[in-house]
Amino acid sequence: MSRRTRPLLAVLGAGVAVAVAAAGSHSGAVAAPNGVPGPPAKPTKVVIIVIDALSKEIVEKYDMKNVKKLMADYVDTPKSYLGHTGSVTVVTHNVITSGLLPKHTGWTTEGYRDVDHVLGDRDTANGISDGMYISSDWDNTSMFPVMEHYGYPKLADYLDATGKTFTISPKVYAAYAFGGPGSSSIITFGSATCGTAPNTTSWRGPRGINVPSYISAPCGGRYYVERSKVYDTGKLPAVMYPVSDNRYVVGKNPDHLGGDIWATDMALDVMDHEDDWSGIFVTLPGVDKAAHMWGGVNDPDPTGAAGEPITHVPFAAATADAQVGRIMDKLEADGELDNTLVVLTADHGSVAVANPPNGVSSDAHFHGTVCTTPDCGFFNWYYGNVENENDTTNYNQPQDALKPLVATDNLAFSYSDSSLNVWLHDQSPAAKAEAAAIMADMPDVTGVWRNDGDHFTLVSPVRYDLMSTKAEQQWFDKHAQELVDTQAAPYGPDLVATLPDNTTYSVAGDHGGIQRAAQEIPIVFAGAGLGSRDVMAPVRSVDIMPTILKALGIAPTAPMDGVAYPLPKAK
């Protein structure tokens, strides 16, 4: 396939110009004339690009040209949506590469009750926590045992027959959920200090499983980024979940760029060094971090003399978009594009509070505590004791809206974002009824749902009056039951409360719920000789894995919840 000349997209921020290749006109491969072999009948390689928190709304608002180009030139899914709750990173990365709904994977959202004692019962310094864990705090020592206990293969297990798989994500829990135990190499961020006094520099650098030496060495090399970076995120609303280093943002040091460029550089390095790679799974986290801090599509953009574009959503969207182009260009330059199925998707969208909290007046649909201590938003997300080895915090500062439920002394744990998820000490019908009645009266709750084993039962009236448009009401009627039911498992929450659009209990922009903004994500299949005819079915994240296996001609060895869709080839 001939290579086209592509322009460079300049990503500018805080005086640093980062030139990154942008995707140009990518079209489905066709058989070349004069007897030259065309694309292989079945691809043998897979690249999955997850742009964290990329809703379709963000693609359009920030005119992500490379993402749109893939949608136009390859197989788009215009009716795609996430298809499960919790619509969060630690769940969806596992769904994508397992083909299973959360109710069959071992955990359903950021809260997890260890009902099968997979991880053992540990006493924390703050008391016994009912076997409750925060799954977004997990690494391989917690996540892999749960996957193995529930006994399902991951995509890496299928791809290892033809080569190595490499999983790359700046987020620890995303990396291990995405790759699983079968991934040949998992690369994420750790901590390291390099140099000798008095010129010691504190770096955050790569760690994981089987990290290649060209990535990990030397200490302080390219893949080590500067720590103790705040930029303009020490003010509201970002301070509730601010940056602290260059893991999730690009930063200003051109020799140690972080965030999406860090992850993409690493993926391209793997392609250069590993002749036998069969899978590369990469997460780009910049959009997610900016959306959490500043309120997603309601990001006010940099303001004042201290404003820093690199922490905000417009810069993050442009940067992520450019990395998509770089990966596609690299595959074509290496002659691998026709042999590689590329999947572009997101792990969830982003629900934005209409006016992010500013410390003076907060929007009527923000129900967390407006606070100014860095990372205080964690106390909006979580309430209760947890057994995680990596997190010994006692989450005992509930927002006012949650206090009536806390006052029952029956709240074991709660996780609140754009939905409310509750685990109770006493799980009797009477105790659940008491908690459900309290939740129904909490601000902006549109419905309360009780976990009845294999499904959730709606146990409150539906508050259509809280939904601002007819379209929102129709979305609720069509999808609420389906989405909540994907959490119906013993380890899932006892009760779930759904919330309307533009509503969070946590930070300025968040995920987790049934809202269209959280659910409507892109799912695009590219490369591999594919054409531009779209799949018009309502494709979900759980359908990605079986569709990949079908495209590669691999027979599944275990049941999956997803649908395997045929992908149209170029004519």
XYZ file of C-alpha atoms in Angstrom:
571
model
C 0.000 0.000 0.000
C 1.490 3.325 -0.999
C 2.268 5.834 1.705
C 0.770 9.276 1.512
C 2.539 12.414 2.618
C 1.023 13.726 5.820
C 1.252 17.101 7.522
C 2.446 17.604 11.047
C 0.092 18.851 13.723
C 1.789 21.270 16.119
C 0.603 20.897 19.703
C 1.569 24.058 21.552
C 1.461 24.600 25.267
C 3.182 26.818 27.817
C 6.033 27.694 25.500
C 6.708 24.100 24.432
C 6.020 23.115 20.817
C 5.552 19.373 20.421
C 5.444 18.322 16.778
C 3.452 15.138 16.386
C 2.355 13.428 13.220
C -1.321 13.784 12.364
C -3.263 11.206 10.435
C -4.137 12.227 6.922
C -6.460 10.422 4.547
C -6.556 6.798 5.644
C -8.667 4.621 3.391
C -9.419 0.932 3.483
C -6.772 -1.142 1.727
C -7.551 -2.698 -1.652
C -5.784 -5.336 -3.694
C -3.013 -3.761 -5.762
C -2.908 -4.273 -9.552
C -0.335 -6.156 -11.680
C -0.428 -9.284 -9.578
C 0.903 -7.615 -6.430
C -0.655 -9.339 -3.387
C -3.420 -7.393 -1.669
C -4.210 -7.339 2.025
C -4.076 -10.637 3.910
C -7.395 -12.444 4.221
C -7.160 -12.223 8.013
C -5.080 -9.746 10.014
C -2.666 -11.199 12.569
C -2.054 -8.102 14.683
C -4.311 -5.903 16.839
C -3.845 -2.352 18.113
C -6.453 -1.001 20.530
C -6.358 2.725 21.297
C -8.505 3.779 24.250
C -8.875 7.541 24.633
C -9.964 7.769 28.236
C -13.294 9.635 28.690
C -13.748 10.329 24.977
C -17.447 10.909 24.429
C -18.828 11.534 20.959
C -19.713 14.994 22.264
C -16.022 15.743 22.909
C -15.031 14.493 19.438
C -17.445 16.966 17.874
C -16.932 19.957 20.150
C -13.143 19.889 19.858
C -13.138 18.870 16.185
C -10.836 15.873 16.553
C -9.947 15.629 12.875
C -7.943 12.398 12.983
C -10.618 10.574 14.944
C -13.252 11.861 12.520
C -11.080 10.744 9.601
C -11.009 7.198 10.917
C -14.773 7.310 11.339
C -15.207 8.489 7.751
C -12.679 6.240 6.024
C -13.098 3.000 7.938
C -15.819 1.105 9.794
C -17.629 3.425 12.166
C -20.507 2.450 14.456
C -22.834 5.481 14.547
C -25.171 3.869 17.088
C -22.405 2.688 19.410
C -22.566 3.159 23.158
C -20.716 1.825 26.184
C -23.430 -0.632 27.164
C -22.722 -1.161 30.855
C -22.347 0.400 34.264
C -20.244 1.299 36.088
C -19.062 3.336 33.170
C -15.580 3.710 34.611
C -11.988 3.050 33.551
C -11.242 0.081 35.779
C -14.317 -1.771 34.503
C -14.317 -0.993 30.779
C -10.673 -1.810 30.089
C -11.473 -5.313 31.321
C -14.747 -5.511 29.373
C -12.996 -4.564 26.102
C -10.477 -7.399 26.265
C -12.749 -10.050 27.835
C -16.025 -9.682 25.926
C -17.882 -9.984 29.236
C -20.281 -7.666 31.019
C -19.183 -6.480 34.475
C -21.550 -8.904 36.196
C -19.414 -11.763 34.844
C -15.914 -10.305 35.283
C -15.489 -10.107 39.074
C -16.130 -6.412 39.720
C -18.717 -3.947 38.424
C -17.521 -0.494 39.458
C -14.895 1.107 41.690
C -16.361 -0.543 44.759
C -15.930 -4.307 45.127
C -17.161 -6.647 47.829
C -14.993 -9.765 48.014
C -17.876 -12.199 48.489
C -15.776 -15.215 47.454
C -12.816 -14.230 49.659
C -10.526 -14.183 46.651
C -8.271 -11.569 48.210
C -8.678 -12.725 51.803
C -10.057 -10.813 54.758
C -7.709 -8.196 56.130
C -8.185 -5.861 59.052
C -7.287 -2.270 58.315
C -6.023 0.202 60.858
C -9.540 1.651 60.814
C -11.418 -1.579 61.435
C -12.950 -4.401 59.391
C -14.431 -3.162 56.130
C -16.891 -5.921 55.140
C -14.452 -7.193 52.549
C -14.771 -3.923 50.603
C -12.068 -2.795 48.191
C -11.605 0.135 45.835
C -10.844 -1.555 42.529
C -9.249 1.555 41.011
C -6.525 1.100 43.635
C -5.738 -2.422 42.424
C -2.604 -3.599 40.691
C -1.773 -7.070 39.376
C -1.579 -8.552 42.873
C -5.286 -7.838 43.403
C -6.746 -7.730 39.899
C -5.208 -10.880 38.436
C -6.434 -13.195 41.236
C -9.986 -11.923 40.692
C -9.766 -12.494 36.918
C -8.347 -15.971 37.447
C -10.956 -16.844 40.081
C -13.777 -16.037 37.679
C -11.927 -17.960 34.986
C -12.117 -16.134 31.668
C -9.522 -15.677 28.921
C -8.392 -12.237 27.804
C -7.507 -11.066 24.306
C -3.793 -11.403 25.098
C -4.324 -15.112 25.757
C -5.586 -15.564 22.197
C -2.899 -13.408 20.588
C 0.041 -15.108 22.275
C -0.114 -17.892 19.677
C 1.193 -15.503 17.009
C 3.396 -13.109 18.987
C 3.823 -10.882 22.021
C 1.285 -8.455 23.437
C 2.222 -5.137 25.014
C -0.138 -3.183 27.254
C 0.710 0.481 27.869
C -1.210 2.804 30.167
C -0.123 5.600 32.515
C -2.918 4.406 34.829
C -1.908 1.377 36.879
C -5.383 -0.120 37.231
C -6.185 0.480 33.554
C -2.988 -1.265 32.488
C -3.614 -4.440 34.466
C -7.334 -4.550 33.631
C -6.577 -4.028 29.924
C -3.776 -6.573 29.531
C -4.566 -9.235 32.098
C -2.229 -12.024 33.209
C -1.610 -13.165 29.621
C -0.102 -9.915 28.375
C 3.592 -10.421 27.567
C 4.488 -6.982 28.905
C 2.491 -4.449 30.931
C 3.978 -0.978 31.222
C 2.613 1.699 33.498
C 3.985 4.355 35.858
C 5.849 3.808 39.087
C 8.217 5.935 41.151
C 11.975 6.421 41.063
C 14.531 8.907 42.287
C 17.626 9.389 40.144
C 20.867 11.291 40.572
C 23.102 12.011 43.527
C 22.802 14.699 46.163
C 22.616 17.649 45.971
C 21.387 17.319 42.356
C 18.841 14.570 42.953
C 15.805 14.815 40.702
C 12.535 13.152 41.632
C 11.046 11.288 38.689
C 8.053 9.130 38.036
C 9.099 6.363 35.683
C 7.951 3.140 34.012
C 7.208 -0.038 35.911
C 5.055 -3.089 35.389
C 5.616 -6.641 34.157
C 8.453 -7.511 31.765
C 9.176 -3.869 30.988
C 11.716 -3.817 28.118
C 15.111 -2.341 28.954
C 14.821 0.180 26.121
C 11.852 1.578 28.067
C 13.067 1.298 31.659
C 16.692 2.344 31.255
C 18.467 4.490 31.977
C 16.920 5.795 35.174
C 16.022 9.372 34.427
C 15.791 8.653 30.688
C 13.095 9.591 28.216
C 10.265 7.683 29.942
C 10.798 9.351 33.314
C 8.684 12.451 33.930
C 8.878 15.265 36.415
C 6.966 15.105 39.667
C 5.472 17.777 41.926
C 3.754 19.568 39.054
C 0.501 21.420 39.663
C 0.395 24.103 36.935
C -2.969 25.903 37.265
C -4.828 23.038 38.944
C -4.448 24.250 42.517
C -7.657 26.242 42.156
C -11.305 25.267 41.943
C -12.704 23.141 40.537
C -9.516 21.311 39.509
C -8.008 21.247 43.016
C -10.465 18.567 44.048
C -8.584 16.135 41.741
C -5.495 18.023 40.517
C -2.408 16.919 38.622
C 0.668 16.275 40.745
C 3.161 15.332 38.030
C 3.295 14.668 34.302
C 1.678 11.244 34.259
C -1.542 12.518 32.707
C -0.452 15.818 31.174
C 2.262 16.452 28.608
C 4.296 18.844 30.742
C 6.852 21.446 29.642
C 10.034 19.376 29.394
C 10.472 18.341 25.730
C 12.845 15.520 26.709
C 10.439 13.996 29.223
C 6.953 14.484 27.822
C 4.211 12.765 29.770
C 0.596 11.781 29.305
C -0.648 10.752 25.885
C 2.679 11.429 24.182
C 4.513 9.254 26.740
C 2.166 6.354 25.988
C 2.302 6.820 22.209
C 6.094 7.171 22.072
C 6.297 3.925 23.981
C 3.913 2.132 21.599
C 5.981 3.283 18.614
C 9.169 2.157 20.362
C 7.666 -1.293 20.827
C 6.887 -1.447 17.104
C 10.501 -0.520 16.335
C 12.085 -3.011 18.730
C 9.777 -6.033 18.688
C 9.537 -7.944 15.411
C 7.029 -10.436 16.771
C 4.431 -8.219 18.413
C 0.854 -9.358 17.862
C -1.018 -6.913 20.082
C -0.490 -3.402 21.401
C -3.107 -2.047 23.799
C -2.600 1.622 24.674
C -4.524 4.080 26.856
C -4.346 7.854 26.357
C -5.440 9.452 29.671
C -5.178 13.207 29.032
C -8.812 13.913 28.135
C -10.045 12.077 31.213
C -7.842 13.995 33.640
C -8.746 17.367 32.161
C -12.451 16.506 32.079
C -12.467 15.436 35.751
C -10.681 18.604 36.814
C -12.449 21.238 34.743
C -15.883 19.862 33.923
C -15.556 18.180 30.549
C -17.226 20.108 27.735
C -17.932 22.897 30.238
C -14.209 23.488 30.838
C -13.874 27.265 31.227
C -10.478 27.125 29.431
C -7.335 28.714 30.932
C -8.081 31.948 32.748
C -5.885 34.649 34.221
C -2.132 35.097 34.133
C -1.610 31.682 35.730
C -3.707 29.805 33.188
C -2.004 26.735 31.678
C -3.469 25.320 28.433
C -1.801 21.929 28.920
C -4.177 20.955 31.752
C -7.400 21.786 29.920
C -9.743 19.801 27.696
C -9.078 21.597 24.358
C -5.340 20.865 24.567
C -5.962 17.309 25.793
C -8.362 16.565 22.929
C -5.936 17.942 20.327
C -3.058 15.974 21.820
C -4.986 12.696 21.903
C -6.168 13.268 18.349
C -2.596 13.759 17.163
C -1.483 10.488 18.780
C -4.106 8.579 16.801
C -2.533 9.983 13.650
C 0.970 9.033 14.766
C -0.012 5.423 15.419
C -1.800 5.052 12.085
C 1.111 6.622 10.217
C 3.595 4.330 11.931
C 1.636 1.217 10.995
C 1.474 2.345 7.384
C 5.150 3.325 7.263
C 6.106 -0.098 8.614
C 3.906 -1.872 6.077
C 1.765 -3.282 8.898
C -1.512 -1.405 8.413
C -3.182 -3.976 6.155
C -2.187 -6.747 8.556
C -3.341 -4.927 11.687
C -6.869 -4.447 12.999
C -6.968 -1.081 14.769
C -9.736 -0.376 17.270
C -10.328 3.172 18.463
C -12.673 3.564 21.401
C -13.125 5.013 24.899
C -13.676 3.522 28.331
C -16.520 5.922 29.147
C -17.729 9.406 28.325
C -17.838 12.432 30.582
C -20.760 13.931 32.488
C -20.181 17.642 33.024
C -21.808 19.708 35.743
C -23.491 22.662 34.030
C -21.337 25.200 35.921
C -18.320 23.630 37.640
C -18.143 24.448 41.365
C -16.092 27.566 42.021
C -16.120 27.891 45.785
C -18.487 30.848 45.758
C -21.590 29.307 44.281
C -21.950 25.775 42.993
C -24.320 24.570 40.332
C -27.619 23.162 41.594
C -26.687 19.790 40.103
C -23.366 19.389 41.929
C -23.920 17.529 45.204
C -20.394 16.916 46.418
C -18.575 18.989 49.003
C -16.882 21.997 47.395
C -13.425 21.772 48.934
C -10.001 23.285 48.346
C -7.581 20.688 49.733
C -5.820 18.850 46.893
C -7.527 15.534 46.089
C -10.381 16.171 48.505
C -12.684 14.933 45.758
C -11.814 11.397 46.818
C -14.018 11.941 49.859
C -16.887 12.818 47.527
C -16.314 9.605 45.577
C -15.892 7.197 48.511
C -17.357 6.625 51.947
C -16.345 3.740 54.221
C -13.357 1.649 55.240
C -11.502 -0.374 52.642
C -9.023 -3.240 52.797
C -6.782 -2.160 49.926
C -3.115 -2.560 50.695
C -2.307 0.511 48.579
C -4.903 2.780 50.165
C -5.267 2.906 53.938
C -7.449 6.021 53.939
C -10.528 6.001 56.116
C -13.103 7.698 53.897
C -15.151 9.305 56.659
C -16.030 12.744 55.270
C -19.325 12.242 53.393
C -20.938 15.059 51.449
C -24.079 16.470 53.079
C -26.367 14.646 50.652
C -25.044 11.265 51.834
C -25.287 11.940 55.575
C -28.866 10.625 56.087
C -27.723 7.272 54.719
C -24.591 7.340 56.904
C -26.781 8.030 59.934
C -28.405 4.589 59.628
C -25.081 2.982 60.663
C -25.730 0.431 57.927
C -23.616 1.930 55.143
C -20.610 -0.319 54.571
C -19.337 1.538 51.519
C -20.533 3.920 48.842
C -19.144 5.093 45.539
C -20.667 8.265 44.113
C -19.995 9.830 40.708
C -22.758 10.382 38.139
C -24.622 7.546 39.854
C -24.802 6.394 43.477
C -23.655 2.878 44.384
C -24.211 1.522 47.888
C -23.125 -1.620 49.776
C -24.837 -2.306 53.125
C -23.738 -4.145 56.273
C -27.205 -5.634 56.739
C -28.502 -6.813 53.358
C -31.906 -7.969 54.545
C -35.004 -6.859 52.591
C -35.991 -4.476 55.381
C -32.549 -2.888 55.503
C -32.457 -2.479 51.741
C -35.936 -0.913 51.802
C -34.872 1.580 54.456
C -31.779 2.612 52.505
C -33.707 2.791 49.216
C -36.265 5.145 50.720
C -33.495 7.472 51.911
C -31.761 7.360 48.533
C -34.993 8.197 46.701
C -35.066 11.497 48.608
C -31.455 12.396 47.860
C -30.954 15.341 45.472
C -31.550 14.664 41.761
C -32.133 10.922 42.114
C -34.247 9.733 39.165
C -34.669 6.157 40.342
C -33.439 3.658 42.939
C -32.659 0.086 41.920
C -32.246 -2.974 44.201
C -29.843 -5.812 43.440
C -31.938 -8.989 43.252
C -29.215 -11.391 42.156
C -29.457 -11.663 38.388
C -31.154 -8.291 37.834
C -31.975 -4.987 39.486
C -35.519 -4.082 40.483
C -36.730 -0.493 40.330
C -38.014 0.267 43.840
C -38.865 3.964 43.574
C -40.979 6.112 41.268
C -39.105 7.377 38.209
C -38.545 11.125 38.504
C -39.111 12.196 34.921
C -39.600 15.744 36.207
C -35.846 15.880 36.952
C -34.975 15.092 33.330
C -34.606 18.294 31.354
C -35.621 17.054 27.882
C -37.865 14.523 26.222
C -34.749 12.954 24.675
C -33.304 12.356 28.148
C -36.524 10.694 29.257
C -36.521 8.457 26.173
C -32.885 7.492 26.765
C -33.762 6.550 30.353
C -36.724 4.414 29.239
C -34.641 2.650 26.596
C -31.417 2.021 28.499
C -31.665 2.476 32.296
C -32.775 -1.068 33.145
C -30.337 -2.651 30.682
C -27.374 -0.650 31.954
C -28.028 -1.082 35.666
C -28.562 -4.833 35.189
C -24.963 -5.208 33.989
C -23.944 -4.763 37.658
C -26.247 -7.535 38.901
C -23.751 -9.715 40.735
C -23.138 -10.636 44.388
C -20.025 -8.436 44.423
C -21.931 -5.500 42.905
C -23.718 -2.795 44.878
C -26.854 -3.598 46.874
C -28.533 -0.426 45.617
C -27.938 1.918 42.695
C -29.450 5.373 42.274
C -29.496 6.896 38.801
C -29.032 10.622 38.231
C -30.052 13.012 35.426
C -27.815 14.729 32.902
C -25.302 17.361 34.075
C -25.288 15.959 37.616
C -22.444 14.628 39.770
C -21.831 13.950 43.452
C -18.053 14.009 43.082
C -16.015 16.417 40.929
C -16.702 18.872 38.114
C -16.683 16.221 35.383
C -17.227 12.518 35.984
C -18.370 9.111 34.753
C -20.153 6.064 36.098
C -23.803 6.484 35.238
C -26.394 5.837 32.555
C -26.360 9.341 31.052
C -25.972 9.684 27.307
C -22.805 11.772 27.885
C -21.252 8.877 29.814
C -22.498 6.181 27.441
C -22.168 7.516 23.886
C -18.582 6.726 22.936
C -16.899 6.080 19.578
C -16.133 2.514 18.494
C -14.201 2.452 15.215
C -12.501 -0.441 13.410
C -9.673 0.499 11.014
C -6.756 -0.959 9.069
C -6.872 -4.648 8.060
C -8.109 -3.856 4.558
C -11.427 -2.572 5.925
C -13.701 -0.335 3.902
C -15.777 2.668 4.836
C -19.180 0.973 5.151
C -20.431 1.393 8.727
C -21.933 -1.164 11.075
C -25.377 0.222 11.874
C -26.095 -2.100 14.816
C -25.922 -0.661 18.380
C -22.359 -1.874 19.007
C -21.209 -1.874 22.650
C -17.835 -2.174 24.362
C -18.563 -5.812 25.193
C -18.856 -6.507 21.440
C -15.285 -5.407 20.673
C -13.567 -8.605 21.805
C -15.764 -11.078 19.871
C -15.624 -8.812 16.805
C -11.810 -8.802 16.952
C -11.673 -12.590 17.246
C -14.055 -12.961 14.299
C -11.941 -10.596 12.176
C -8.782 -12.577 13.033
C -10.442 -15.929 12.420
C -9.886 -17.079 16.007
C -12.434 -19.409 17.587
C -13.373 -18.395 21.163
C -12.540 -20.927 23.852
C -15.046 -19.572 26.372
C -18.491 -17.938 26.264
C -18.716 -14.163 25.882
C -21.581 -11.709 26.389
C -20.757 -9.644 23.321
C -21.820 -9.962 19.688
C -19.280 -10.683 16.936
C -20.055 -8.273 14.093
C -18.691 -8.821 10.566
C -16.500 -5.930 9.420
C -16.932 -4.794 5.795
C -13.813 -5.041 3.630
C -12.779 -2.452 1.074
C -14.043 -3.226 -2.423
